[in-house]
Amino acid sequence: MSDSPVRIEALEGGAFWRVLLARPKANVIDSAMSAALTEVFERARADRDLKAICLEGEGPHFSFGASVEEHLPGSVAAMLHGFHGLFRAIAASDLFVMAAVRGQCLGGGLELAAFAHRLFASPGAQLGQPEIRLGVFAPVASVLLAERTGRGAAEDLCLSGRSLGAEEARACGLVDELAEDPGAAALAYAQAHLCQHSASSLRHAVHAVRRGFNERFFGELDAIERYYLEDLMSTRDAEEGIRSFLDKRKPDWSNQ
């Protein structure tokens, strides 16, 4: 549909899908975007000829992250449930997933990109988890990033809120490959290393290499989601951080 926040381009005879987050320039992953991406992966799961998907942001940036407005108490539970459901759909598809990152890749955008099997980034990309600046934390990143980067780099990202340049992200393992055109590099990788394989066998291989990780990841994510909603969101500063961002003012932390 023309008003969808996601656009699909089928390449390599349908063996490769370029899936674009199509709400530039920010490509905010709100509930509508999460639902559209979930539908893409549910559809992809049923396509027996599909071998790989590359997630890419339309415009100059990958994504500024999840919708800040949807982090408010009245909508945060539904937002988290839908966003985390997207990761379940990705895992259930058993597809080889890549991410092509340009510009800003922040918050929920980085969580989505980091869940991919291979992450390509342009030299000017900036990748970060700024949630702590808003008085909250990133549930997916809290579980996922240590698997990609090791605990030290993951804790740096999640607890400082700073962004990494592409070179630093490559050095710590967050980014797998730097390329001026990361989307073209992802397609070239698929052409050279994936498209000659059986789609069925490739999916079984993806399932096998991620089985143990997925069991750990989703078990921990469920617990972290509950902790976020029941403990973090009962604090004054969590709501203050979100509201101050929306009000474009400095937060007034009470430290409670």
CSV table of C-alpha atoms in Angstrom, one decimal:
chain,number,residue,atom,x,y,z
A,1,MET,CA,0.0,0.0,0.0
A,2,SER,CA,1.2,3.5,-0.8
A,3,ASP,CA,0.7,4.8,2.7
A,4,SER,CA,2.7,1.9,4.3
A,5,PRO,CA,5.7,2.9,6.5
A,6,VAL,CA,7.6,0.0,4.8
A,7,ARG,CA,8.5,-0.6,1.2
A,8,ILE,CA,9.8,-3.9,-0.3
A,9,GLU,CA,12.0,-4.2,-3.4
A,10,ALA,CA,12.4,-7.8,-4.6
A,11,LEU,CA,15.8,-8.5,-6.3
A,12,GLU,CA,17.7,-11.5,-7.6
A,13,GLY,CA,14.6,-13.2,-8.9
A,14,GLY,CA,12.9,-12.8,-5.5
A,15,ALA,CA,15.7,-14.4,-3.6
A,16,PHE,CA,16.6,-11.1,-1.9
A,17,TRP,CA,14.3,-8.4,-0.4
A,18,ARG,CA,15.4,-4.9,0.2
A,19,VAL,CA,13.0,-3.7,3.0
A,20,LEU,CA,13.0,0.0,3.4
A,21,LEU,CA,11.9,1.9,6.5
A,22,ALA,CA,10.0,4.5,4.4
A,23,ARG,CA,9.3,7.4,6.7
A,24,PRO,CA,12.3,9.7,6.1
A,25,LYS,CA,14.1,11.5,7.4
A,26,ALA,CA,13.7,10.1,10.9
A,27,ASN,CA,12.2,6.6,10.0
A,28,VAL,CA,10.8,6.5,13.5
A,29,ILE,CA,9.8,3.0,14.5
A,30,ASP,CA,6.4,3.6,16.0
A,31,SER,CA,3.6,1.1,16.5
A,32,ALA,CA,2.6,1.3,12.8
A,33,MET,CA,6.1,0.7,11.6
A,34,SER,CA,6.6,-2.2,14.0
A,35,ALA,CA,3.3,-3.8,12.8
A,36,ALA,CA,4.3,-3.3,9.1
A,37,LEU,CA,7.7,-4.8,9.6
A,38,THR,CA,6.2,-7.7,11.5
A,39,GLU,CA,3.8,-8.3,8.6
A,40,VAL,CA,6.8,-8.3,6.2
A,41,PHE,CA,8.6,-11.0,8.1
A,42,GLU,CA,5.4,-13.1,8.5
A,43,ARG,CA,5.0,-12.8,4.7
A,44,ALA,CA,8.7,-13.6,4.2
A,45,ARG,CA,8.5,-16.7,6.3
A,46,ALA,CA,6.0,-18.2,3.8
A,47,ASP,CA,8.0,-17.3,0.7
A,48,ARG,CA,10.0,-20.5,0.0
A,49,ASP,CA,12.3,-18.8,-2.6
A,50,LEU,CA,13.4,-16.0,-0.4
A,51,LYS,CA,17.0,-16.3,1.0
A,52,ALA,CA,17.9,-13.0,2.6
A,53,ILE,CA,16.5,-9.7,3.6
A,54,CYS,CA,18.3,-6.3,4.0
A,55,LEU,CA,16.8,-3.7,6.2
A,56,GLU,CA,17.6,-0.1,5.2
A,57,GLY,CA,16.4,3.4,6.0
A,58,GLU,CA,15.0,5.5,3.2
A,59,GLY,CA,16.7,8.9,3.0
A,60,PRO,CA,19.8,10.0,4.8
A,61,HIS,CA,19.3,8.0,8.1
A,62,PHE,CA,18.5,4.5,9.1
A,63,SER,CA,16.3,5.4,12.0
A,64,PHE,CA,16.2,7.9,14.9
A,65,GLY,CA,14.6,5.1,17.0
A,66,ALA,CA,11.3,4.3,18.6
A,67,SER,CA,8.5,6.8,19.0
A,68,VAL,CA,9.2,8.9,22.1
A,69,GLU,CA,5.5,9.8,22.5
A,70,GLU,CA,4.6,6.1,22.7
A,71,HIS,CA,6.9,5.7,25.7
A,72,LEU,CA,4.4,7.6,27.9
A,73,PRO,CA,2.5,5.6,30.5
A,74,GLY,CA,-0.7,5.2,28.5
A,75,SER,CA,0.9,3.6,25.5
A,76,VAL,CA,4.3,2.2,26.5
A,77,ALA,CA,3.0,-1.3,27.2
A,78,ALA,CA,1.4,-1.7,23.8
A,79,MET,CA,4.4,-0.1,22.1
A,80,LEU,CA,6.9,-2.5,23.8
A,81,HIS,CA,4.7,-5.6,23.1
A,82,GLY,CA,4.5,-4.7,19.4
A,83,PHE,CA,8.2,-3.8,19.1
A,84,HIS,CA,9.3,-7.0,20.8
A,85,GLY,CA,6.9,-9.0,18.7
A,86,LEU,CA,8.8,-7.8,15.6
A,87,PHE,CA,11.9,-9.5,16.9
A,88,ARG,CA,10.0,-12.7,17.4
A,89,ALA,CA,8.7,-12.5,13.8
A,90,ILE,CA,12.3,-12.0,12.5
A,91,ALA,CA,13.5,-15.0,14.5
A,92,ALA,CA,10.6,-17.1,13.4
A,93,SER,CA,11.3,-16.4,9.7
A,94,ASP,CA,14.7,-18.2,9.9
A,95,LEU,CA,15.9,-15.8,7.2
A,96,PHE,CA,19.4,-14.4,6.9
A,97,VAL,CA,18.9,-10.7,7.8
A,98,MET,CA,21.3,-7.9,7.0
A,99,ALA,CA,21.1,-4.2,7.9
A,100,ALA,CA,22.4,-1.3,5.8
A,101,VAL,CA,23.0,1.7,8.0
A,102,ARG,CA,23.6,5.3,6.9
A,103,GLY,CA,23.5,8.4,9.0
A,104,GLN,CA,21.8,8.1,12.4
A,105,CYS,CA,21.0,4.7,13.8
A,106,LEU,CA,19.7,5.2,17.3
A,107,GLY,CA,17.7,3.6,20.0
A,108,GLY,CA,15.2,1.1,18.6
A,109,GLY,CA,16.7,1.6,15.2
A,110,LEU,CA,20.1,0.3,16.5
A,111,GLU,CA,18.3,-2.6,18.3
A,112,LEU,CA,16.7,-3.6,15.0
A,113,ALA,CA,20.0,-3.3,13.0
A,114,ALA,CA,22.0,-5.1,15.7
A,115,PHE,CA,19.6,-8.1,15.6
A,116,ALA,CA,20.6,-8.7,12.0
A,117,HIS,CA,23.2,-11.4,11.1
A,118,ARG,CA,25.4,-8.9,9.4
A,119,LEU,CA,25.5,-5.1,9.7
A,120,PHE,CA,26.9,-2.9,7.0
A,121,ALA,CA,27.5,0.8,7.7
A,122,SER,CA,28.7,3.9,5.8
A,123,PRO,CA,31.8,5.6,7.1
A,124,GLY,CA,29.7,8.5,8.4
A,125,ALA,CA,27.2,6.5,10.3
A,126,GLN,CA,26.5,7.2,14.0
A,127,LEU,CA,25.2,4.3,16.1
A,128,GLY,CA,23.9,4.7,19.7
A,129,GLN,CA,21.5,3.9,22.5
A,130,PRO,CA,20.5,7.3,23.9
A,131,GLU,CA,17.6,6.0,26.0
A,132,ILE,CA,19.4,6.7,29.4
A,133,ARG,CA,19.3,10.4,28.5
A,134,LEU,CA,15.5,10.2,28.6
A,135,GLY,CA,15.5,8.5,32.0
A,136,VAL,CA,14.7,5.0,30.6
A,137,PHE,CA,16.8,2.1,29.2
A,138,ALA,CA,16.8,-0.1,26.0
A,139,PRO,CA,15.3,-3.5,26.8
A,140,VAL,CA,16.4,-5.3,23.6
A,141,ALA,CA,19.9,-3.7,23.7
A,142,SER,CA,20.3,-4.7,27.3
A,143,VAL,CA,20.0,-8.3,26.3
A,144,LEU,CA,21.4,-8.2,22.7
A,145,LEU,CA,24.4,-6.0,22.5
A,146,ALA,CA,26.8,-8.0,24.7
A,147,GLU,CA,26.3,-10.9,22.3
A,148,ARG,CA,27.6,-8.7,19.5
A,149,THR,CA,30.3,-6.5,21.1
A,150,GLY,CA,31.2,-8.1,24.4
A,151,ARG,CA,30.0,-6.8,27.8
A,152,GLY,CA,32.3,-3.8,28.1
A,153,ALA,CA,31.2,-2.1,24.8
A,154,ALA,CA,27.6,-3.0,25.4
A,155,GLU,CA,27.5,-1.4,28.8
A,156,ASP,CA,29.3,1.6,27.5
A,157,LEU,CA,26.6,2.1,24.9
A,158,CYS,CA,23.6,1.4,27.1
A,159,LEU,CA,24.8,3.3,30.2
A,160,SER,CA,26.5,6.4,28.7
A,161,GLY,CA,24.0,7.0,26.0
A,162,ARG,CA,26.8,8.1,23.6
A,163,SER,CA,26.9,7.3,19.9
A,164,LEU,CA,29.8,5.5,18.2
A,165,GLY,CA,31.2,6.6,14.8
A,166,ALA,CA,31.3,3.8,12.2
A,167,GLU,CA,35.0,3.1,12.7
A,168,GLU,CA,34.6,2.7,16.5
A,169,ALA,CA,31.5,0.6,16.0
A,170,ARG,CA,33.5,-1.6,13.5
A,171,ALA,CA,36.3,-2.0,16.0
A,172,CYS,CA,34.0,-3.3,18.8
A,173,GLY,CA,32.1,-5.7,16.5
A,174,LEU,CA,28.9,-3.8,16.4
A,175,VAL,CA,29.4,-3.2,12.6
A,176,ASP,CA,30.6,-6.0,10.4
A,177,GLU,CA,31.7,-4.1,7.3
A,178,LEU,CA,32.1,-0.4,6.3
A,179,ALA,CA,31.0,0.6,2.8
A,180,GLU,CA,30.2,3.9,1.1
A,181,ASP,CA,27.0,2.3,-0.1
A,182,PRO,CA,26.1,-0.2,2.6
A,183,GLY,CA,22.9,-1.4,0.7
A,184,ALA,CA,25.0,-2.2,-2.4
A,185,ALA,CA,27.5,-4.0,-0.1
A,186,ALA,CA,24.8,-6.1,1.5
A,187,LEU,CA,23.4,-7.1,-2.0
A,188,ALA,CA,26.9,-8.0,-3.1
A,189,TYR,CA,27.4,-10.2,0.0
A,190,ALA,CA,24.2,-12.0,-0.7
A,191,GLN,CA,25.1,-12.5,-4.4
A,192,ALA,CA,28.6,-13.8,-3.5
A,193,HIS,CA,27.7,-15.9,-0.4
A,194,LEU,CA,24.0,-16.7,-0.1
A,195,CYS,CA,22.1,-16.8,-3.3
A,196,GLN,CA,23.8,-20.0,-4.6
A,197,HIS,CA,22.5,-21.9,-1.6
A,198,SER,CA,19.2,-23.8,-1.2
A,199,ALA,CA,16.7,-21.5,0.4
A,200,SER,CA,15.4,-24.4,2.5
A,201,SER,CA,18.8,-25.5,3.7
A,202,LEU,CA,19.9,-21.9,4.4
A,203,ARG,CA,16.8,-21.4,6.7
A,204,HIS,CA,17.6,-24.6,8.5
A,205,ALA,CA,21.2,-23.4,9.0
A,206,VAL,CA,20.0,-20.0,10.3
A,207,HIS,CA,17.7,-21.8,12.7
A,208,ALA,CA,20.5,-24.0,13.9
A,209,VAL,CA,23.1,-21.2,14.5
A,210,ARG,CA,20.5,-19.0,16.3
A,211,ARG,CA,18.5,-21.6,18.3
A,212,GLY,CA,20.4,-21.4,21.6
A,213,PHE,CA,20.7,-17.6,21.3
A,214,ASN,CA,17.0,-17.1,20.6
A,215,GLU,CA,16.0,-19.2,23.6
A,216,ARG,CA,18.2,-17.1,25.9
A,217,PHE,CA,17.4,-13.8,24.2
A,218,PHE,CA,13.6,-14.1,24.3
A,219,GLY,CA,13.5,-15.5,27.8
A,220,GLU,CA,15.6,-12.6,29.1
A,221,LEU,CA,13.7,-10.1,27.0
A,222,ASP,CA,10.4,-11.2,28.6
A,223,ALA,CA,11.8,-10.6,32.0
A,224,ILE,CA,13.3,-7.2,31.1
A,225,GLU,CA,10.1,-6.1,29.5
A,226,ARG,CA,8.2,-6.8,32.8
A,227,TYR,CA,11.0,-5.1,34.8
A,228,TYR,CA,10.7,-2.0,32.5
A,229,LEU,CA,6.9,-1.7,32.8
A,230,GLU,CA,6.6,-2.6,36.5
A,231,ASP,CA,9.7,-1.1,38.0
A,232,LEU,CA,11.2,1.5,35.7
A,233,MET,CA,7.9,3.1,34.7
A,234,SER,CA,6.8,3.4,38.3
A,235,THR,CA,9.6,6.0,38.9
A,236,ARG,CA,9.2,9.7,38.6
A,237,ASP,CA,12.3,10.2,36.5
A,238,ALA,CA,11.3,7.8,33.7
A,239,GLU,CA,8.2,9.9,33.0
A,240,GLU,CA,10.0,13.1,33.6
A,241,GLY,CA,12.7,12.2,31.0
A,242,ILE,CA,10.1,11.4,28.3
A,243,ARG,CA,8.0,14.5,29.0
A,244,SER,CA,11.0,16.8,29.1
A,245,PHE,CA,12.2,15.6,25.7
A,246,LEU,CA,8.7,16.1,24.3
A,247,ASP,CA,8.6,19.6,25.9
A,248,LYS,CA,12.1,20.4,24.5
A,249,ARG,CA,13.4,21.3,28.0
A,250,LYS,CA,16.1,20.1,30.3
A,251,PRO,CA,14.9,17.3,32.6
A,252,ASP,CA,14.4,18.0,36.3
A,253,TRP,CA,15.7,14.8,37.8
A,254,SER,CA,14.5,13.9,41.3
A,255,ASN,CA,16.7,10.7,41.3
A,256,GLN,CA,13.7,8.6,42.2
